[in-house]
Coordinates of C-alpha atoms in Angstrom, one line a residue:
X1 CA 109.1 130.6 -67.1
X2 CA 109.5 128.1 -64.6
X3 CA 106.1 129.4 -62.1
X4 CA 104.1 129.1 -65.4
X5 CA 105.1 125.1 -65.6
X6 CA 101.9 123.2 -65.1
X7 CA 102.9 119.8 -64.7
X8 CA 100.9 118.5 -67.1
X9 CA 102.8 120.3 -69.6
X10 CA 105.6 118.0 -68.6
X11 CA 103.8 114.7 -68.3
X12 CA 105.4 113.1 -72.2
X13 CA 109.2 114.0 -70.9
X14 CA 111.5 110.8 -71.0
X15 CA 114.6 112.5 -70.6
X16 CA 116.8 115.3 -69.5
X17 CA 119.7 115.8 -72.0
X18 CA 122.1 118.2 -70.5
X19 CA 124.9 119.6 -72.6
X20 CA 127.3 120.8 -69.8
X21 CA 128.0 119.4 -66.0
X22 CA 125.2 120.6 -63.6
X23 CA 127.1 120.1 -60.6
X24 CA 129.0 123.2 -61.1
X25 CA 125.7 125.2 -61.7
X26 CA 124.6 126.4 -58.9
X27 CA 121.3 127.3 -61.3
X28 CA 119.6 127.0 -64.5
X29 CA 116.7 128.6 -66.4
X30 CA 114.3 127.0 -67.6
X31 CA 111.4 127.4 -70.3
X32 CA 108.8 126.0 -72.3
X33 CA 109.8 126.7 -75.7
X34 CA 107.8 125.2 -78.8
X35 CA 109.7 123.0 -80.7
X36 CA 109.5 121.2 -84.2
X37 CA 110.3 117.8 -82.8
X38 CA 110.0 115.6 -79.8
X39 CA 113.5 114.5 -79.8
X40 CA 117.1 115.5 -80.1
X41 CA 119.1 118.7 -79.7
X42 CA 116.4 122.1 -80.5
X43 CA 117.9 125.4 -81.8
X44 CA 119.0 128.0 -79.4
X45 CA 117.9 131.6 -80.3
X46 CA 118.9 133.5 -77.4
X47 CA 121.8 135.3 -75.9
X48 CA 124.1 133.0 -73.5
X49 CA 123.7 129.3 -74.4
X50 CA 121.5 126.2 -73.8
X51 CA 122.7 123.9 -71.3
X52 CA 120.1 121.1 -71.3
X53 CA 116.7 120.2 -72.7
X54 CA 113.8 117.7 -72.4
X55 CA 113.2 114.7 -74.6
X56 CA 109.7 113.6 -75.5
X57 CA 108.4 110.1 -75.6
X58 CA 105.9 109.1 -78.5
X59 CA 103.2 109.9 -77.4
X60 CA 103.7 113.9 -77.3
X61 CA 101.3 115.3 -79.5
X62 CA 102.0 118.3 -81.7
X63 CA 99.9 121.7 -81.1
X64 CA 97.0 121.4 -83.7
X65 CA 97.4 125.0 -84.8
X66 CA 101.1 125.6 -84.9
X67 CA 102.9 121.8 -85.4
X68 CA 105.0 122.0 -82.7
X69 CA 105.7 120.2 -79.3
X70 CA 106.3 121.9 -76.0
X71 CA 109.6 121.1 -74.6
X72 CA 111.5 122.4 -72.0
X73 CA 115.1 124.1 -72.5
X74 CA 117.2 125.2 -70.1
X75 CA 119.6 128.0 -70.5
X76 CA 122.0 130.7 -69.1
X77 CA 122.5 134.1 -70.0
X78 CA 126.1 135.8 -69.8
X79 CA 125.1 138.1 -67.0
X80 CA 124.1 134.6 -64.8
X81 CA 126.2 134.0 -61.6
X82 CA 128.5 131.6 -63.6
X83 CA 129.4 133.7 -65.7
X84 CA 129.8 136.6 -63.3
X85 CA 129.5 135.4 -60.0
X86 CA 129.8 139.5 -58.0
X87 CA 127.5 140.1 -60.4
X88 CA 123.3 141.2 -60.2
X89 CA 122.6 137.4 -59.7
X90 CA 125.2 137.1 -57.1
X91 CA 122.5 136.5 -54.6
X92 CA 118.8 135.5 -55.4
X93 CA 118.3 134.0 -58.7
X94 CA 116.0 135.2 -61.8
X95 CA 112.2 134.1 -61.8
X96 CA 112.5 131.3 -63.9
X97 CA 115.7 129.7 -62.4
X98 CA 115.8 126.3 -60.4
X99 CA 118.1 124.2 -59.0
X100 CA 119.1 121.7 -61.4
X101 CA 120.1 119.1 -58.7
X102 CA 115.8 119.6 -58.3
X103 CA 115.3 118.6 -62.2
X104 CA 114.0 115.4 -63.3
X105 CA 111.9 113.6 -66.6
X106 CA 108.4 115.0 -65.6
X107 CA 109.8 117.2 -62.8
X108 CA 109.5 121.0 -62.7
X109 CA 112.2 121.8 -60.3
X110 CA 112.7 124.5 -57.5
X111 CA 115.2 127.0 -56.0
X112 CA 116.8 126.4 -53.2
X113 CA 119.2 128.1 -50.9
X114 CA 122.5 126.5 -53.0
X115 CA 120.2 128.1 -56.4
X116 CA 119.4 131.7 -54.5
X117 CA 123.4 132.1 -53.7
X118 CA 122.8 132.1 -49.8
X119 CA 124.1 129.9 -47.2
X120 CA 124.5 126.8 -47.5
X121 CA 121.8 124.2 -46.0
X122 CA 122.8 121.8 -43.5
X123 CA 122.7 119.1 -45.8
X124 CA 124.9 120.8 -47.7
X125 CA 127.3 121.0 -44.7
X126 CA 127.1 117.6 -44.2
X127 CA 127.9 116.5 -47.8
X128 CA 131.0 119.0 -47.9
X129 CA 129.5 121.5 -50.2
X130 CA 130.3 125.6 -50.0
X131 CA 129.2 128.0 -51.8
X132 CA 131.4 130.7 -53.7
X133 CA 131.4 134.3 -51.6
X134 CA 129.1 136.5 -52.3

């Protein structure tokens, strides 16, 4: 979950790979998951579907005990405003959401108003953006 994100835990990430266009999400979730590699597109075990993940430079180390690296995943689940946008998410967001305009290599992330389904900022005024009724 996203509040359980140390930074440090992030501090190997070169990339972001994302498998579908962010700008028509308003959120994503994110997690740590333990993975067998450092690179390339992980499994997804989950209900919903992965739409982005973390690359890790060379220097990632694997756990000693298990052989893994921790990368982050990011993911929605059918029930996830996208998907059903009157639905329970259609305002506020689940714990582990964030904005992925707020994502970066080494970069946690945060909600904001745009990733909580309230109205929108004034910078988001000013760009043009709306958000979809809730």
């Amino acid at each position: 979950m996203s509040a359980l994100i140390e930074p440090g835990q992030l501090a190997h990430e070169n990339d972001l790979v994302w498998l579908e266009d962010t700008d028509a999400l308003e959120y994503v979730r994110q997690s740590l998951d333990r993975l067998p590699t450092r690179r390339g597109k992980p499994a997804y075990h989950r209900d919903g579907r992965m739409v982005g993940y973390a690359v890790l430079g060379p220097t990632a180390r694997s756990s000693r005990a298990s052989g893994t690296f921790l990368r982050r995943v990011f993911w929605l689940l059918p029930h996830d405003r996208d998907g059903q946008p009157d639905g329970l998410y259609a305002s506020g967001a689940p714990s582990e959401a964030v904005d992925p305009r707020t994502l970066a290599p080494r970069v946690k992330g945060y909600k904001t108003q745009r990733s909580e389904g309230g109205p929108p900022s004034d910078a988001m005024r000013e760009l043009g953006m709306t958000l979809p009724k809730a």
